[in-house]
Structure formats: structure tokens, C-alpha cells
PDB file of C-alpha atoms in Angstrom:
ATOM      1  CA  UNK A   1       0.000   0.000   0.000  1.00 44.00           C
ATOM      2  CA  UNK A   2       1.226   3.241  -0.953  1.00 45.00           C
ATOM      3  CA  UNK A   3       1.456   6.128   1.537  1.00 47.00           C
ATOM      4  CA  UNK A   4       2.523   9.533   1.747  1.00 48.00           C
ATOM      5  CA  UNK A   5       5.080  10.142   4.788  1.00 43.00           C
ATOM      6  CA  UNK A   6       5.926  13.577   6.142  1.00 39.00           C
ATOM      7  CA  UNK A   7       8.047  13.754   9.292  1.00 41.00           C
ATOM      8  CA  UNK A   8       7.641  16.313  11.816  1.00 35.00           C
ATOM      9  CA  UNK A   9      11.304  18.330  11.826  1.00 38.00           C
ATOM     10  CA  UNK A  10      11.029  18.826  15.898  1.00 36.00           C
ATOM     11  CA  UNK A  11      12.414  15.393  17.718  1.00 42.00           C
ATOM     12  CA  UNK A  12      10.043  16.765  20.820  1.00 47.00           C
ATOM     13  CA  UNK A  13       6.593  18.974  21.226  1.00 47.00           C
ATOM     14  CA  UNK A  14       7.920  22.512  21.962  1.00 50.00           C
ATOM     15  CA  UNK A  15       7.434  23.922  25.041  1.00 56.00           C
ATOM     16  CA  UNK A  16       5.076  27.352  22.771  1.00 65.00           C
ATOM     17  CA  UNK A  17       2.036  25.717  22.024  1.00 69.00           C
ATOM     18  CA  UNK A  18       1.696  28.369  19.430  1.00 74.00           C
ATOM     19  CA  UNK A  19       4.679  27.477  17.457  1.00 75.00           C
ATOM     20  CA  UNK A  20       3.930  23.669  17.981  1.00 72.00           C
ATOM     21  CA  UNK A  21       0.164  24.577  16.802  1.00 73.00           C
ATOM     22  CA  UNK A  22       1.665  26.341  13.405  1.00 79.00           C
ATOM     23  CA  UNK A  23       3.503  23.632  12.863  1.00 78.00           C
ATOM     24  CA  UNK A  24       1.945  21.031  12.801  1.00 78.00           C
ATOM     25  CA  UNK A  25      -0.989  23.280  10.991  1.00 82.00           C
ATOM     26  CA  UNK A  26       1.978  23.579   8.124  1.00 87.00           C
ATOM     27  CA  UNK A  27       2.730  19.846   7.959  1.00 87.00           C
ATOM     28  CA  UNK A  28      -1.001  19.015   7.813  1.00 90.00           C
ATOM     29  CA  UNK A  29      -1.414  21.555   4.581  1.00 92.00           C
ATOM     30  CA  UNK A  30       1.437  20.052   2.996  1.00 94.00           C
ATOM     31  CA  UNK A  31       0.034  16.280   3.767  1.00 95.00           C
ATOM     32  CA  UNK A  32      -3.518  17.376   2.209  1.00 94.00           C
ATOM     33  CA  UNK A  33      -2.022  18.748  -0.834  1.00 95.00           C
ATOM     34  CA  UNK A  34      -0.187  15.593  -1.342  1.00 95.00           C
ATOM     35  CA  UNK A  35      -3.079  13.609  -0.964  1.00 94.00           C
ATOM     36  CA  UNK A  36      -5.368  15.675  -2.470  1.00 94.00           C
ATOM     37  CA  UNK A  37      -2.912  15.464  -5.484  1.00 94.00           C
ATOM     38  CA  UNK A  38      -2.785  11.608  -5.332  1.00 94.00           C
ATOM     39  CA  UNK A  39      -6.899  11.367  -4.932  1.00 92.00           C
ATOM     40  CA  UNK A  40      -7.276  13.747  -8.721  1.00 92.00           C
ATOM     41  CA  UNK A  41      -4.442  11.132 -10.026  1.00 93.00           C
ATOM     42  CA  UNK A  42      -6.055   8.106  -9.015  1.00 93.00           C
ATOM     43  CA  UNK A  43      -9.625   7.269  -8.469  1.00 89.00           C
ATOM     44  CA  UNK A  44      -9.109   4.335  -6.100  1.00 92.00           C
ATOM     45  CA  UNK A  45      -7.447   6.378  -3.616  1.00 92.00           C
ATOM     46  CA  UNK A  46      -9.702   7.470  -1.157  1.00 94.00           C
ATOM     47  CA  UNK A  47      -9.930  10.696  -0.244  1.00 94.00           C
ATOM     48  CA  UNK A  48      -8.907  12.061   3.346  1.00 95.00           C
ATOM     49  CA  UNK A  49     -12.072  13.985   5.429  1.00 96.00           C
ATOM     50  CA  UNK A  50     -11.451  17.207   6.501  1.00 95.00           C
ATOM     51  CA  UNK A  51     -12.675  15.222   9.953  1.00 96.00           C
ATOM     52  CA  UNK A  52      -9.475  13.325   9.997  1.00 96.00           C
ATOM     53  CA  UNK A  53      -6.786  16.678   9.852  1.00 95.00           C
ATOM     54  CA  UNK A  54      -9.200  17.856  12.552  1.00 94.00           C
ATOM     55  CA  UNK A  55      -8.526  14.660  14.548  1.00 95.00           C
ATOM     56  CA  UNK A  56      -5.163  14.515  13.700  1.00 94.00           C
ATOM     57  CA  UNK A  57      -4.801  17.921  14.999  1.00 90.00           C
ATOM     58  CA  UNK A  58      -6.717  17.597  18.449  1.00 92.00           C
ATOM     59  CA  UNK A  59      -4.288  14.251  18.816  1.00 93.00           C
ATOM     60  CA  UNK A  60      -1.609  16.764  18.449  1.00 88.00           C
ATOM     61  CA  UNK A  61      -2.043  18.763  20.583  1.00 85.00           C
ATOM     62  CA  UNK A  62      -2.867  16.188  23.530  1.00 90.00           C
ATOM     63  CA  UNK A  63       0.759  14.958  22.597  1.00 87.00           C
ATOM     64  CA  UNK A  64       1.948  18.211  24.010  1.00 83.00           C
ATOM     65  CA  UNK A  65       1.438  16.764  27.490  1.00 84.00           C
ATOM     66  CA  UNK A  66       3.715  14.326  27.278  1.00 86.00           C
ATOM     67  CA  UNK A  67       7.640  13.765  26.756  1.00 85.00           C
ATOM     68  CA  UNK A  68       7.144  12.162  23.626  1.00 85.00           C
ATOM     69  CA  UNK A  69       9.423  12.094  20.572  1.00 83.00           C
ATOM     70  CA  UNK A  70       7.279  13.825  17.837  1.00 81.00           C
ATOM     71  CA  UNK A  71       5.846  11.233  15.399  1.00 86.00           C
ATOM     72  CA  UNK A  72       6.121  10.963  11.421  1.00 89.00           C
ATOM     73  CA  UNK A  73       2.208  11.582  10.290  1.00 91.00           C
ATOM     74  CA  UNK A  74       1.350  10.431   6.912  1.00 93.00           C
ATOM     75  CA  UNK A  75      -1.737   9.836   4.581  1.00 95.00           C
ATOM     76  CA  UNK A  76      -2.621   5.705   3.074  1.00 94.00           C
ATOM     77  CA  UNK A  77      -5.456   5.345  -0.272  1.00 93.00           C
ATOM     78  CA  UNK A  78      -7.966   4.236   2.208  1.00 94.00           C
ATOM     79  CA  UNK A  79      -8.612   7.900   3.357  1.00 94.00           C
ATOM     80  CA  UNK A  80      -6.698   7.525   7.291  1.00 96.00           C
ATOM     81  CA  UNK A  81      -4.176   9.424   8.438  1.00 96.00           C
ATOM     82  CA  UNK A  82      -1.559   7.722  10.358  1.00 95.00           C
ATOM     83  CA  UNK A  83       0.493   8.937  13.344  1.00 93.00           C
ATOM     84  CA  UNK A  84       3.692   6.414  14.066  1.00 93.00           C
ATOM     85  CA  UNK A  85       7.046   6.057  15.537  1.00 93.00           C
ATOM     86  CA  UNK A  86       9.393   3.596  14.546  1.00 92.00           C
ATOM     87  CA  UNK A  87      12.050   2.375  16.964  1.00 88.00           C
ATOM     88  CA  UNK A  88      14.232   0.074  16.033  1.00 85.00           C
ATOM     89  CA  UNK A  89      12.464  -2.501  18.326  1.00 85.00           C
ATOM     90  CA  UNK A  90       9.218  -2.224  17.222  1.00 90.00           C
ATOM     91  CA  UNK A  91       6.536   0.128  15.914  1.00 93.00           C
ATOM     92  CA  UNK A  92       3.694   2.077  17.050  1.00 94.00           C
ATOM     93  CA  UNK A  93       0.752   3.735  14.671  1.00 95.00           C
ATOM     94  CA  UNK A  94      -2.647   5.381  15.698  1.00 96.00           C
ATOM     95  CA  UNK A  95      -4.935   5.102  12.423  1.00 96.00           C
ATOM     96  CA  UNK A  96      -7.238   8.663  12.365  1.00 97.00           C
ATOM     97  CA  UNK A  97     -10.266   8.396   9.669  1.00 97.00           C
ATOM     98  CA  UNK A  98     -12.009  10.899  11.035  1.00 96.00           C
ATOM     99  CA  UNK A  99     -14.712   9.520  13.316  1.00 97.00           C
ATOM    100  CA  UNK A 100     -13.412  10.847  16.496  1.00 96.00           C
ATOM    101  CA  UNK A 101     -11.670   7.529  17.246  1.00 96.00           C
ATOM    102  CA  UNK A 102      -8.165   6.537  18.079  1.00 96.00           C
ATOM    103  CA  UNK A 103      -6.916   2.938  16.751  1.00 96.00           C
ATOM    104  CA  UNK A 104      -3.673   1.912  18.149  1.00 94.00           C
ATOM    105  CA  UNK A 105      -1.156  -0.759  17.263  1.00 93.00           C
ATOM    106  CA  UNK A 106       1.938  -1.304  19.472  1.00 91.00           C
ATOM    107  CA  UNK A 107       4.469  -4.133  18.525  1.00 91.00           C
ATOM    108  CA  UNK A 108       7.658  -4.941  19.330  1.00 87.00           C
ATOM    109  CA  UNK A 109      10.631  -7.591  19.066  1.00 81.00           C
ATOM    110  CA  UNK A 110      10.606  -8.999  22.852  1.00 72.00           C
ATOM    111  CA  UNK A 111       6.306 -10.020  21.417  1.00 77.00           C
ATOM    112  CA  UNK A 112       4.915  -7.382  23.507  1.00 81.00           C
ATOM    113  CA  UNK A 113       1.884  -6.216  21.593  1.00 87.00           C
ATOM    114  CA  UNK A 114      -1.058  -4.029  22.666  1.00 86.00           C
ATOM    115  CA  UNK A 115      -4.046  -2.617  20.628  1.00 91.00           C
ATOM    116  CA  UNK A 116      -6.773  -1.010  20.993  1.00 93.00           C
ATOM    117  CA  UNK A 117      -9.311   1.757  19.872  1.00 95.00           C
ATOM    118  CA  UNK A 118     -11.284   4.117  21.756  1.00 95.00           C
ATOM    119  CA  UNK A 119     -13.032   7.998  21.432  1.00 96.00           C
ATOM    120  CA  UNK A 120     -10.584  10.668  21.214  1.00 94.00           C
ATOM    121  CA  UNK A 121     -12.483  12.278  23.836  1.00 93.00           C
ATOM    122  CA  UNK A 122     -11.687   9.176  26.106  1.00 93.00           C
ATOM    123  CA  UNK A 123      -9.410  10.983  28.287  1.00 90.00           C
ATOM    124  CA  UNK A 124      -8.523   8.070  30.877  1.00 93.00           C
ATOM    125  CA  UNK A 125      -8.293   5.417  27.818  1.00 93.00           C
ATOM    126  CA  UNK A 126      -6.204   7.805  25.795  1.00 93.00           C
ATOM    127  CA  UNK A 127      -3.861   8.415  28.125  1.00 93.00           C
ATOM    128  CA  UNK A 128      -3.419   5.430  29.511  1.00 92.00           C
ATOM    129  CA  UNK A 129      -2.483   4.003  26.118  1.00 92.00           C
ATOM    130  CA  UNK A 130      -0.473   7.953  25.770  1.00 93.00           C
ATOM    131  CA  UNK A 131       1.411   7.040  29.145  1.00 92.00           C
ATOM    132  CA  UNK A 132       2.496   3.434  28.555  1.00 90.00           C
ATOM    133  CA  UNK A 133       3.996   4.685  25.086  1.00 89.00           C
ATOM    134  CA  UNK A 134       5.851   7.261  26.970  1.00 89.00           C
ATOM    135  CA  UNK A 135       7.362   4.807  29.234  1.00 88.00           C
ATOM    136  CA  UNK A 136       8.556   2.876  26.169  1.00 85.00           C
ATOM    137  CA  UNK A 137       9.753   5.465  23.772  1.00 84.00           C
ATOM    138  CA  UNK A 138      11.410   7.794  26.670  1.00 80.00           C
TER     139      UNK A 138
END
């Protein structure tokens, strides 16, 4: 499956929210143009919902309250956005399609795997699942 990638140029949040906020509002343009562009080349690549950059963008911002490493966001023909890190153990993605859900995917070498999916406005879920990724990527 072909997907756009854009990294994030920032290895963690910033401590100005504003600066972090126009940031990430940069990378998100530049993602929808890209997929935008790939949706008018090819007509069984599903388009991304303006619901999703708004997810993708409230995610975002939660990430600001915790030490994480910034993630690489990208864009996949079913019409998700995807939010992963990659450490060389393992791998951890959040799928966004714009529904106000979070669907996370954790694996890594020593078979510890977790998985899961709940609202975005699931605070104690969220970070939980937030928390425990902090303890593994920090």
C-alpha cells in the first residue's frame, strides 16, 4: 500500500504551544495537498475527510502533554491518516479516519503487543495508552 510520509522536523513537542500549533498546521497543509494530489491522479485512492486533519490535529495537541518524541504523520489510499514512531524494536501507529476515534497498534521484538481503539475524547483510555507509550519510547 502506498502512503505519503511527512516527518515532523522537531524530535520533541515545543514547550510554545503556538509554534507547535503552526507547525503542525503547516505539515497538515502540505500532507492534504499531497493527498489531495494523489486522490485527482487516481480514483481508487480514497480521499482524506477534513474530519481526519481535525482529529489529527486535536491528537496533536494532547501529545503536548507528554515527553514524547514527535511522530512521522502520513496519509494511506484508504482515506486515514496515520500517526507512528518507529524504533528500532518495534513500531507504534494510531490510524485517524475521522470519526473521532483513536486505533492503536503497538508491537515490538521482545512479542509485547497491545491494541486497541477508543473515542478521542476518552481521556482516561487515551492516556493510559499515551502514558504506557511514553514509558517505552522515553
Amino acid at each position: 500500500m502506498e502512503t505519503g510520509e511527512k516527518e515532523y522536523n522537531l524530535p520533541v513537542p515545543p514547550a510554545d504551544k503556538v509554534l507547535f500549533q503552526k507547525q503542525v498546521q503547516h505539515e497538515l497543509d502540505e500532507i492534504r495537498q499531497e493527498a489531495e494530489e494523489a486522490c485527482t491522479l487516481d480514483n481508487e485512492i480514497d480521499p482524506v475527510p477534513d474530519s481526519a486533519y481535525d482529529d489529527v490535529s486535536v491528537l496533536l495537541e494532547i501529545l503536548c502533554n507528554y515527553t514524547l518524541p514527535m511522530p512521522e504523520v502520513s496519509w494511506a489510499e484508504d482515506g486515514s491518516l496515520s500517526v507512528g514512531w518507529y524504533p528500532d524494536d518495534g513500531m507504534v501507529t494510531i490510524g485517524i479516519y475521522g470519526d473521532h476515534l483513536v486505533i492503536y497498534n503497538a508491537f515490538f521484538e521482545e512479542k509485547r503487543q497491545f491494541e486497541g481503539i477508543c473515542e478521542l475524547s476518552d481521556s482516561p483510555v487515551l492516556s493510559g495508552f499515551l502514558s504506557t507509550l511514553e514509558n517505552i519510547l522515553v
